[in-house]
JSON list of C-alpha atoms in Angstrom, two decimals:
[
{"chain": "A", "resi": 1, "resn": "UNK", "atom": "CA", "xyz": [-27.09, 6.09, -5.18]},
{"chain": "A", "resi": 2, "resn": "UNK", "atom": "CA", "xyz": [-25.97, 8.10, -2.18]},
{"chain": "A", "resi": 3, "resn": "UNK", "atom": "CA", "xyz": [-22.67, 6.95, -0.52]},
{"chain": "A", "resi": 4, "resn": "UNK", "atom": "CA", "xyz": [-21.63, 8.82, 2.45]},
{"chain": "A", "resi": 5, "resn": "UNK", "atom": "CA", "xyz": [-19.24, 11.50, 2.01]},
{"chain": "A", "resi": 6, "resn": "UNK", "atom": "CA", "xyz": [-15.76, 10.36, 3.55]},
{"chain": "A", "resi": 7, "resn": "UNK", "atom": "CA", "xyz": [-14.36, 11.90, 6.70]},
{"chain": "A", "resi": 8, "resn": "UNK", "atom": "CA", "xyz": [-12.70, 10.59, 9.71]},
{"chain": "A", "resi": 9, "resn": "UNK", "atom": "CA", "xyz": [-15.33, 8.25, 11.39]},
{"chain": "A", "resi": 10, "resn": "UNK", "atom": "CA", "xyz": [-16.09, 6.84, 7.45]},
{"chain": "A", "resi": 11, "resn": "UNK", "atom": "CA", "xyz": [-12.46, 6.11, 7.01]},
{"chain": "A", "resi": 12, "resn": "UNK", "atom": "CA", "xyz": [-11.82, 3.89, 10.50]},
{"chain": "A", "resi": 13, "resn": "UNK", "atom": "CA", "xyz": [-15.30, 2.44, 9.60]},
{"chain": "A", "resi": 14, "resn": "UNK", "atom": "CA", "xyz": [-13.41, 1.11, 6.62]},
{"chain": "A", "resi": 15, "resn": "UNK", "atom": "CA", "xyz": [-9.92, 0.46, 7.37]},
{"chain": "A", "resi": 16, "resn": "UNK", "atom": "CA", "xyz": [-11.63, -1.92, 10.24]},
{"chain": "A", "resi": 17, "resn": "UNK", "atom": "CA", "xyz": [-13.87, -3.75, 7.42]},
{"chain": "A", "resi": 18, "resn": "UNK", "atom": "CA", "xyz": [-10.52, -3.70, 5.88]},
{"chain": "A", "resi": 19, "resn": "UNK", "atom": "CA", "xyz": [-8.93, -5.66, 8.92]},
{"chain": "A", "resi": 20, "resn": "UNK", "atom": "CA", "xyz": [-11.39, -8.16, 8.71]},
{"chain": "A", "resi": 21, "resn": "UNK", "atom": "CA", "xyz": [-11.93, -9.07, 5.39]},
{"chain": "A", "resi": 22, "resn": "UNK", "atom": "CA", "xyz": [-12.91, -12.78, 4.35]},
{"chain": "A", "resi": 23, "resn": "UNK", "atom": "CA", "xyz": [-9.79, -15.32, 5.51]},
{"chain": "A", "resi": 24, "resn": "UNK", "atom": "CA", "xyz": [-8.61, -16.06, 1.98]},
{"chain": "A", "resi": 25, "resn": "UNK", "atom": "CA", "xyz": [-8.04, -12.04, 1.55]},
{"chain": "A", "resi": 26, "resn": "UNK", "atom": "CA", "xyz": [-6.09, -11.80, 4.47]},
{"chain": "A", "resi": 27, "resn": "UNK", "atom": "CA", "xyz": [-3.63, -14.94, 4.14]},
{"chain": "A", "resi": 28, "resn": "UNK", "atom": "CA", "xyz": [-3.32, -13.01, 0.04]},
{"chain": "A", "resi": 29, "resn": "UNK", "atom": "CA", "xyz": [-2.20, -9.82, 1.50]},
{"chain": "A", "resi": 30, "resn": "UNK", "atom": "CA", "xyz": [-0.02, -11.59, 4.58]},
{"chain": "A", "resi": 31, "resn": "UNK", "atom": "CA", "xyz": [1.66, -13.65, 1.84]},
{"chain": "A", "resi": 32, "resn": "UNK", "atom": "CA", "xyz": [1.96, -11.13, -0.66]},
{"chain": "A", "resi": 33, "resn": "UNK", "atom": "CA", "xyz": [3.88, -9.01, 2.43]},
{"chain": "A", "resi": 34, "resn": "UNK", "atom": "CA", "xyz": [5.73, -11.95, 3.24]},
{"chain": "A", "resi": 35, "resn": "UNK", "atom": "CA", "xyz": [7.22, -12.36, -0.74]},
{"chain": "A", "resi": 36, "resn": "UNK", "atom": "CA", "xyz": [7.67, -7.97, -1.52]},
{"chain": "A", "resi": 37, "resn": "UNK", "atom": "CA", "xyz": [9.19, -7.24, 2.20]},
{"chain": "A", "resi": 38, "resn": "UNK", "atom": "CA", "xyz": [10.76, -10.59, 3.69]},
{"chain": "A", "resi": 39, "resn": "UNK", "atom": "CA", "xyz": [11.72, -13.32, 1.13]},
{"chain": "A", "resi": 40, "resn": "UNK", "atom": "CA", "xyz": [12.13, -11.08, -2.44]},
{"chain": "A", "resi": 41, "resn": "UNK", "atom": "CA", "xyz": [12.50, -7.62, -1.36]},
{"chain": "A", "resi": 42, "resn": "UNK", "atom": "CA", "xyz": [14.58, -6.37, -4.08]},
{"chain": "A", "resi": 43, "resn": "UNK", "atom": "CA", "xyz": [14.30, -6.75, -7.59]},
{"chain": "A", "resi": 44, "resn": "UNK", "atom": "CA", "xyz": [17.72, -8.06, -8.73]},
{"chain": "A", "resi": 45, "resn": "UNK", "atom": "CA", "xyz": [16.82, -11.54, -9.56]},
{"chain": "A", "resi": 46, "resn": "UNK", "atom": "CA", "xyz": [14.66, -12.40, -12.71]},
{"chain": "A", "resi": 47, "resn": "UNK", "atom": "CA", "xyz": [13.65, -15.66, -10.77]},
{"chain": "A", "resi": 48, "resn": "UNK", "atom": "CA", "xyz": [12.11, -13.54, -8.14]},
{"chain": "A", "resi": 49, "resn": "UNK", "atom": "CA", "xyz": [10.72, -10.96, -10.08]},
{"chain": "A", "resi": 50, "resn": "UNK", "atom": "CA", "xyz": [8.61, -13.84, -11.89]},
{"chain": "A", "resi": 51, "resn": "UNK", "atom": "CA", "xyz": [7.77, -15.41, -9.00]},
{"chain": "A", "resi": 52, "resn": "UNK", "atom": "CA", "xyz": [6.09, -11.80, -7.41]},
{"chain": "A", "resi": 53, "resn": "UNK", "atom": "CA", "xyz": [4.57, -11.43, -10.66]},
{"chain": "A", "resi": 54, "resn": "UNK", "atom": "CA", "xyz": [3.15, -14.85, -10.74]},
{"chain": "A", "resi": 55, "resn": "UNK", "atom": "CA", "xyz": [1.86, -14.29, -7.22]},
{"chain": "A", "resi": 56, "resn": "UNK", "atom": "CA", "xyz": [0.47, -10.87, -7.80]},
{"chain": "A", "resi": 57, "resn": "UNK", "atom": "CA", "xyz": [-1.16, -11.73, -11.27]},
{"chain": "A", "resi": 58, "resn": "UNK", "atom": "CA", "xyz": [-3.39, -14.91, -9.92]},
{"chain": "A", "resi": 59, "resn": "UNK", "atom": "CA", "xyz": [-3.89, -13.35, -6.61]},
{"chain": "A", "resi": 60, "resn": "UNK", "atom": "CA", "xyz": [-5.52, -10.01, -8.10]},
{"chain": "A", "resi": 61, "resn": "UNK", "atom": "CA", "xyz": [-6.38, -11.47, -11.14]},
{"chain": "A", "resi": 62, "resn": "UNK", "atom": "CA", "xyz": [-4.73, -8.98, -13.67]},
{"chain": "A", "resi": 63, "resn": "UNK", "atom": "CA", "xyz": [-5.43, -11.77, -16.97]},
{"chain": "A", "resi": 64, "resn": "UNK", "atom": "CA", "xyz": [-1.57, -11.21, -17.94]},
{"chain": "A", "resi": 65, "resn": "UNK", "atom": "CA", "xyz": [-1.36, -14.89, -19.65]},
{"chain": "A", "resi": 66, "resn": "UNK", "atom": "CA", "xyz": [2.70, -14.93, -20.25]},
{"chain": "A", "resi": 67, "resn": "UNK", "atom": "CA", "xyz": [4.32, -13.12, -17.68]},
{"chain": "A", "resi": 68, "resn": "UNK", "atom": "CA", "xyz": [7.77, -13.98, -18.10]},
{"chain": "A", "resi": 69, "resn": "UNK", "atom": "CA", "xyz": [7.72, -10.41, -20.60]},
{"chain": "A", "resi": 70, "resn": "UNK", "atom": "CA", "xyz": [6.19, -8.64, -17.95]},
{"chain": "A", "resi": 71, "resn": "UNK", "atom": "CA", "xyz": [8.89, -10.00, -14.87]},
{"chain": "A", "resi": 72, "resn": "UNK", "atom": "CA", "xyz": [11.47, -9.87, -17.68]},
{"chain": "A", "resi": 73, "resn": "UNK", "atom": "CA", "xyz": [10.69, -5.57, -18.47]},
{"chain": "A", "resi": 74, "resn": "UNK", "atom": "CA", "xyz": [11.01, -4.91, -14.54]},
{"chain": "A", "resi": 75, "resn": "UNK", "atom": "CA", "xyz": [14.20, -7.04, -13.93]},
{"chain": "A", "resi": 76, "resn": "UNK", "atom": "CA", "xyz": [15.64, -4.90, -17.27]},
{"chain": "A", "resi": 77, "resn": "UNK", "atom": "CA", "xyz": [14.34, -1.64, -15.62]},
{"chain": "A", "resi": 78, "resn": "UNK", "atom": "CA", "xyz": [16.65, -1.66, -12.61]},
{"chain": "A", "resi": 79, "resn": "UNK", "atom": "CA", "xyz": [13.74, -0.18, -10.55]},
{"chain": "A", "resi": 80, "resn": "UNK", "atom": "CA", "xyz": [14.74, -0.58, -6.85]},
{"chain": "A", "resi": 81, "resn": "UNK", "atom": "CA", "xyz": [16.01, 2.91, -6.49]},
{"chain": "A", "resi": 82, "resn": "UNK", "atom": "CA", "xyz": [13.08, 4.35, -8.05]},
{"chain": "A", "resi": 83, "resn": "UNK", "atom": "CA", "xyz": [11.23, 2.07, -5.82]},
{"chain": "A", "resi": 84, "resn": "UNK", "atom": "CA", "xyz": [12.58, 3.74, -2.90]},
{"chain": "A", "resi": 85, "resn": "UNK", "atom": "CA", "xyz": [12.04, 7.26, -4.37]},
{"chain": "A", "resi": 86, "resn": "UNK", "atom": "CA", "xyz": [8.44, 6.82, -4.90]},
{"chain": "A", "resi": 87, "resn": "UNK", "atom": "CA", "xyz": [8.83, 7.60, -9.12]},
{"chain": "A", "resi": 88, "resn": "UNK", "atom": "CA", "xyz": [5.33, 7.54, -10.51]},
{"chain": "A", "resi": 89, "resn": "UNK", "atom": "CA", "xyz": [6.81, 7.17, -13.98]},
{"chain": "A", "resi": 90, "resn": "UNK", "atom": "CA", "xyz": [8.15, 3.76, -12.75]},
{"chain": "A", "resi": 91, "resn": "UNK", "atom": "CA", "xyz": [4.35, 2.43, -13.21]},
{"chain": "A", "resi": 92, "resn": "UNK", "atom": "CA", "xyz": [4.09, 3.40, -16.84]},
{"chain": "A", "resi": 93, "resn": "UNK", "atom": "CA", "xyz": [7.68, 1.86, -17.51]},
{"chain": "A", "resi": 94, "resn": "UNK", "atom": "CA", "xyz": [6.64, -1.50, -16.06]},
{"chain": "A", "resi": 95, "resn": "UNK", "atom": "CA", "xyz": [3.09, -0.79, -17.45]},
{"chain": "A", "resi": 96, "resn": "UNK", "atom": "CA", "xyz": [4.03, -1.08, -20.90]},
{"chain": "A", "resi": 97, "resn": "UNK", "atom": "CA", "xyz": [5.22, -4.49, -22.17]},
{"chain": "A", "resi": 98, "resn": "UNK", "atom": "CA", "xyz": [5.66, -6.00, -25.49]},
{"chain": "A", "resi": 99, "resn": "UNK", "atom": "CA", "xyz": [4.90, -9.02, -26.22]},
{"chain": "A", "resi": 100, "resn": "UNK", "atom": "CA", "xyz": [4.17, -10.80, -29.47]},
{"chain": "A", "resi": 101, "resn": "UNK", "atom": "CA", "xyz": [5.19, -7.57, -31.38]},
{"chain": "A", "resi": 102, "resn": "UNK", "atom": "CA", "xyz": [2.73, -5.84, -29.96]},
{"chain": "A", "resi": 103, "resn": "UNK", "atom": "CA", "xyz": [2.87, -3.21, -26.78]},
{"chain": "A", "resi": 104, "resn": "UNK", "atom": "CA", "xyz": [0.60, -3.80, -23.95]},
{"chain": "A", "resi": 105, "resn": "UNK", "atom": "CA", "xyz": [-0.39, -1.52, -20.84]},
{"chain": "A", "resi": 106, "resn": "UNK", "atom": "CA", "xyz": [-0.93, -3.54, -17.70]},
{"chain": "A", "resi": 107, "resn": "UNK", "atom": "CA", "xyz": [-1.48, -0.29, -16.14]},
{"chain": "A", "resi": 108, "resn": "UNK", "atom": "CA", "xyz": [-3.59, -1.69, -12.92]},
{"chain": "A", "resi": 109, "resn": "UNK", "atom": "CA", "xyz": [-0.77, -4.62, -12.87]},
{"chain": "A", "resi": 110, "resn": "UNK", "atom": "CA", "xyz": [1.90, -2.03, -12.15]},
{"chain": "A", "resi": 111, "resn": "UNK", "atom": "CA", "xyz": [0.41, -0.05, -9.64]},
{"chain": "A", "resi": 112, "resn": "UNK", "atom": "CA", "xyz": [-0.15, -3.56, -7.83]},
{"chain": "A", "resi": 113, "resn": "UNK", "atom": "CA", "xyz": [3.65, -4.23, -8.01]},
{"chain": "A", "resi": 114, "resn": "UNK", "atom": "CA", "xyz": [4.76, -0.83, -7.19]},
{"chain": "A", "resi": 115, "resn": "UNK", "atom": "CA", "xyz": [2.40, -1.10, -4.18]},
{"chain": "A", "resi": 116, "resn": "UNK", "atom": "CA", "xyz": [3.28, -4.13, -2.85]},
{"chain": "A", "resi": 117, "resn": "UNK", "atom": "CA", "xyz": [6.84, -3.13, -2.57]},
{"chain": "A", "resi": 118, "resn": "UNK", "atom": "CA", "xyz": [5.81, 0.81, -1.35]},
{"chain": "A", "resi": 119, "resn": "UNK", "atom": "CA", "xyz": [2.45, 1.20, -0.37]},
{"chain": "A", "resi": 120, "resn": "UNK", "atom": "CA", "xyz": [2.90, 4.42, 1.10]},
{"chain": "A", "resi": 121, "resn": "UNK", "atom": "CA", "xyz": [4.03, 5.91, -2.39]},
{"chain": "A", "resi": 122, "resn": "UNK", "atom": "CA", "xyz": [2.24, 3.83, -4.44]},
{"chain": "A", "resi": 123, "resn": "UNK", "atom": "CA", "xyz": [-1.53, 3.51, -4.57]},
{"chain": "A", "resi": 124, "resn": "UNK", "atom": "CA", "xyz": [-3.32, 0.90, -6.56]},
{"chain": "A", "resi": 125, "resn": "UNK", "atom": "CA", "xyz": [-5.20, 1.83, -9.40]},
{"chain": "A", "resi": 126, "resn": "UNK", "atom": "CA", "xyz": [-8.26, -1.31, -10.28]},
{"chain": "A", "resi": 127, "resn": "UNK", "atom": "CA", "xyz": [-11.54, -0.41, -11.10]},
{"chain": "A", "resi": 128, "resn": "UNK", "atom": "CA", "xyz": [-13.35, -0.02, -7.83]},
{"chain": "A", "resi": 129, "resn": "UNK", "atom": "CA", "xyz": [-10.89, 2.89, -6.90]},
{"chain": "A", "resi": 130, "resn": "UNK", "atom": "CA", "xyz": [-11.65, 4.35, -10.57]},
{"chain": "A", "resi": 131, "resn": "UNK", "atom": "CA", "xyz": [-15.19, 4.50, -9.74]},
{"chain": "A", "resi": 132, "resn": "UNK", "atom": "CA", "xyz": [-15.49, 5.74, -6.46]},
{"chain": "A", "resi": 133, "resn": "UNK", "atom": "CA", "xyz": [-13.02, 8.36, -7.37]},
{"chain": "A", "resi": 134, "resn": "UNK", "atom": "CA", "xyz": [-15.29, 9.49, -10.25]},
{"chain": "A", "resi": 135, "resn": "UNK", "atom": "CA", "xyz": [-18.64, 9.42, -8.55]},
{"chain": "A", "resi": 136, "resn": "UNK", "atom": "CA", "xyz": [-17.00, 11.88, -5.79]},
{"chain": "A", "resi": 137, "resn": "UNK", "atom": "CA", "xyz": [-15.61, 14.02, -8.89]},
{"chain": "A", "resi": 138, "resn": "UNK", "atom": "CA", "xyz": [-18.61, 14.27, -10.36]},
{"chain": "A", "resi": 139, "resn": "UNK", "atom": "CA", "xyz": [-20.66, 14.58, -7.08]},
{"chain": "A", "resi": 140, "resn": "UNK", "atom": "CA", "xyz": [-17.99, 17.54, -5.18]},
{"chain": "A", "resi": 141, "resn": "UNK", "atom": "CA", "xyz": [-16.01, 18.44, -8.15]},
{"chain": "A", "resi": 142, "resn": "UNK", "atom": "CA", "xyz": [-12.69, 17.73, -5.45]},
{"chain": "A", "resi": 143, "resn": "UNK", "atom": "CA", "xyz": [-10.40, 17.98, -8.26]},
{"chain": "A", "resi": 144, "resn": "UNK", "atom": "CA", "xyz": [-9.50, 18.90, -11.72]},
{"chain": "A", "resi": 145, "resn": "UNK", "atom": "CA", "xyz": [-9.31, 15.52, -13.70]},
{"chain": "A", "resi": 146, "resn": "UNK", "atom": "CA", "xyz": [-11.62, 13.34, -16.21]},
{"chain": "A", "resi": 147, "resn": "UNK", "atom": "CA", "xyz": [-11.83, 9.57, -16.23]},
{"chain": "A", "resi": 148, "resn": "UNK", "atom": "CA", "xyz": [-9.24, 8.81, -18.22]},
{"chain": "A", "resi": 149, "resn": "UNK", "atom": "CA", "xyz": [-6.83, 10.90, -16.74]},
{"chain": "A", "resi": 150, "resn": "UNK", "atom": "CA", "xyz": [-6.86, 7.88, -13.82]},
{"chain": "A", "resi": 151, "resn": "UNK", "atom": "CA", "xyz": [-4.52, 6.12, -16.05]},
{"chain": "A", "resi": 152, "resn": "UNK", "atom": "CA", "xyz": [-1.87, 8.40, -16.11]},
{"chain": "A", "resi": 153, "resn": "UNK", "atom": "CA", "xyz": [-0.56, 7.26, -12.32]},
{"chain": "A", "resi": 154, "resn": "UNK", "atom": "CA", "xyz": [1.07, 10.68, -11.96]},
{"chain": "A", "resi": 155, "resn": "UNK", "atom": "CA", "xyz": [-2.63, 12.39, -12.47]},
{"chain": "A", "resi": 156, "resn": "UNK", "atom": "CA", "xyz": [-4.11, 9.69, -10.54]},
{"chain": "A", "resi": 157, "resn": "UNK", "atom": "CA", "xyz": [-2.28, 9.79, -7.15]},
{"chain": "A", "resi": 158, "resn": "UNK", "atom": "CA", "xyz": [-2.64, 13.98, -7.38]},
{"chain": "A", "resi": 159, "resn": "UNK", "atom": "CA", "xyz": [-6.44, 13.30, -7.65]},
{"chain": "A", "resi": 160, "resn": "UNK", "atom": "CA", "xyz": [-6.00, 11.18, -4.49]},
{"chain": "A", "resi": 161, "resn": "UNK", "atom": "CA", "xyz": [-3.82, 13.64, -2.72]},
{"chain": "A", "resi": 162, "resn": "UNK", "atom": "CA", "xyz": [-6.90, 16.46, -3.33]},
{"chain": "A", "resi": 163, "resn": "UNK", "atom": "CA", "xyz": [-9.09, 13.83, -2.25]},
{"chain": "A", "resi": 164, "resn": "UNK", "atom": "CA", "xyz": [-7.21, 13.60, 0.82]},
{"chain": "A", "resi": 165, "resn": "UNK", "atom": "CA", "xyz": [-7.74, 17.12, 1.50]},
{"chain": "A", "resi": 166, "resn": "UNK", "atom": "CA", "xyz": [-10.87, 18.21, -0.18]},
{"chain": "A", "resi": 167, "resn": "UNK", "atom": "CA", "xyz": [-12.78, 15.94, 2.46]},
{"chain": "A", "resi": 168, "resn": "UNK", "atom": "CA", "xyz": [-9.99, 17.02, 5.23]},
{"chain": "A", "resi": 169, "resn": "UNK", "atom": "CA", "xyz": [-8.69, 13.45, 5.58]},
{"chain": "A", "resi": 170, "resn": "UNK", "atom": "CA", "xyz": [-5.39, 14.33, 5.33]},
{"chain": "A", "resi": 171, "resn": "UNK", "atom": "CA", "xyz": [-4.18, 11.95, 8.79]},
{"chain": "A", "resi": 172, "resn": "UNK", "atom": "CA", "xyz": [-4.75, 8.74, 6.79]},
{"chain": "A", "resi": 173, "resn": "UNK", "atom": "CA", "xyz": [-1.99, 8.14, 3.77]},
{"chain": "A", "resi": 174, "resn": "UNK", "atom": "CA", "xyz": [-2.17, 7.33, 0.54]},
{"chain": "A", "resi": 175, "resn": "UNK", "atom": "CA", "xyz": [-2.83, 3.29, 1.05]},
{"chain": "A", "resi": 176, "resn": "UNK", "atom": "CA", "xyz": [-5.56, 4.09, 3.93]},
{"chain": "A", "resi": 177, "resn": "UNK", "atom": "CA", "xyz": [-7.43, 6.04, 1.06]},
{"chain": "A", "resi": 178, "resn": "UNK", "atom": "CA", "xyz": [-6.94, 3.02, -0.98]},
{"chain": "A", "resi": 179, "resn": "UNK", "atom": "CA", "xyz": [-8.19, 0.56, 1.08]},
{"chain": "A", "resi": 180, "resn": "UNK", "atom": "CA", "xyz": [-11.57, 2.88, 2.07]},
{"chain": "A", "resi": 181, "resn": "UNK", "atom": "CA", "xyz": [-11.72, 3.57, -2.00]},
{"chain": "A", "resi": 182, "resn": "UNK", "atom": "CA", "xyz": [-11.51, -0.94, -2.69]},
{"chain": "A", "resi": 183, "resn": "UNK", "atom": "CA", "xyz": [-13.41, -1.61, 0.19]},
{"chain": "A", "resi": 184, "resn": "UNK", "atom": "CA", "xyz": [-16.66, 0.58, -0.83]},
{"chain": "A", "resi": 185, "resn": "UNK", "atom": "CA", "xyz": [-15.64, 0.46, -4.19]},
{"chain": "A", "resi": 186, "resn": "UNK", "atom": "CA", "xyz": [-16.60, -3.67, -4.24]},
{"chain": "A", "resi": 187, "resn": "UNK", "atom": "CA", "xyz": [-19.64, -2.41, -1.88]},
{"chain": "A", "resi": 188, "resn": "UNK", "atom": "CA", "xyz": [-21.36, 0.34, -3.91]},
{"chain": "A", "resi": 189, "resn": "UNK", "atom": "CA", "xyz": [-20.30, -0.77, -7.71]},
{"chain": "A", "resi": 190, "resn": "UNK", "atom": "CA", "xyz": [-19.98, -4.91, -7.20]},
{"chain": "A", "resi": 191, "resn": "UNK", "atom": "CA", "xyz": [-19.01, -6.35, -10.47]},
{"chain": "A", "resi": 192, "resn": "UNK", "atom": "CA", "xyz": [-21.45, -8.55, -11.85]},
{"chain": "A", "resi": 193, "resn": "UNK", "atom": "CA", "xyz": [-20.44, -12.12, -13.06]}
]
């Protein structure tokens, strides 16, 4: 496989496939927007919270199957501050949820949540991200982490930060790089059903 090396012409290439995805992505995202920025900006309301999780779960399809312990953790967490702040621990804290006596790690889930309320701060973590990240590692060495260091958010948006200026991309932020990463992510490793 040989995907082109990202620079500037790469990225707007992108971001533009990114503007004009398939309909039913763009009325997702639009709504999504419309629910973390307009109707349920804050995260002071448990009725809310379950809503945007309800939302973000079936849109992105994160398989959380009872996700009033998931809404429940972020409404106890008090988060909007660290919202605001861009905290990267905040995606481990609402990561980790018990449920049934047992602790899960909706990890990708999170990063999706903190996201849609931040994008700037928070990029999303899902598996076409993970493996465009690691075929560039492993192709240019660009930075100092393994595969499973991706799921420690803090390690994950550094890599994307020496991403950014390993292949001198640095006038695009942190959700530009994520939507080139998704975008040739589905392209060059398409899941198969």
């Amino acid at each position: 496989m040989n995907i082109p090396r990202p620079n500037k012409e790469i990225m707007n290439e992108y971001l533009n496939k990114w503007d004009n995805l398939e309909e039913h992505y763009i009325w997702q995202e639009s709504s999504l927007d419309k629910l973390f920025h307009k109707d349920y900006k804050n995260n002071t309301d448990l009725n809310e919270i379950l809503i945007k999780c309800s939302c973000l779960n079936d849109f992105y399809s994160t398989n959380i199957f009872l996700i009033y312990p998931v809404a429940k953790n972020i409404y106890d967490l008090n988060i909007d501050k660290r919202l605001e702040a861009g905290d990267t621990t905040l995606v481990d804290d609402i990561a980790k949820v018990e449920i049934g006596g047992k602790e899960k790690n909706f990890y990708s889930f999170a990063t999706k949540y903190c996201s849609h309320h931040n994008a700037i701060q928070y990029p999303i973590y899902d598996y076409f991200v993970e493996k465009m990240l690691c075929y560039f590692q492993k192709l240019d060495k660009f930075s100092n982490f393994k595969k499973e260091d991706l799921r420690n958010y803090t390690k994950f948006r550094n890599a994307l930060y020496d991403f950014k200026k390993f292949y001198d991309i640095d006038e695009f932020n942190l959700r530009d790089i994520d939507k080139y990463l998704w975008i040739a992510g589905k392209e060059y490793f398409p899941k198969k059903f």
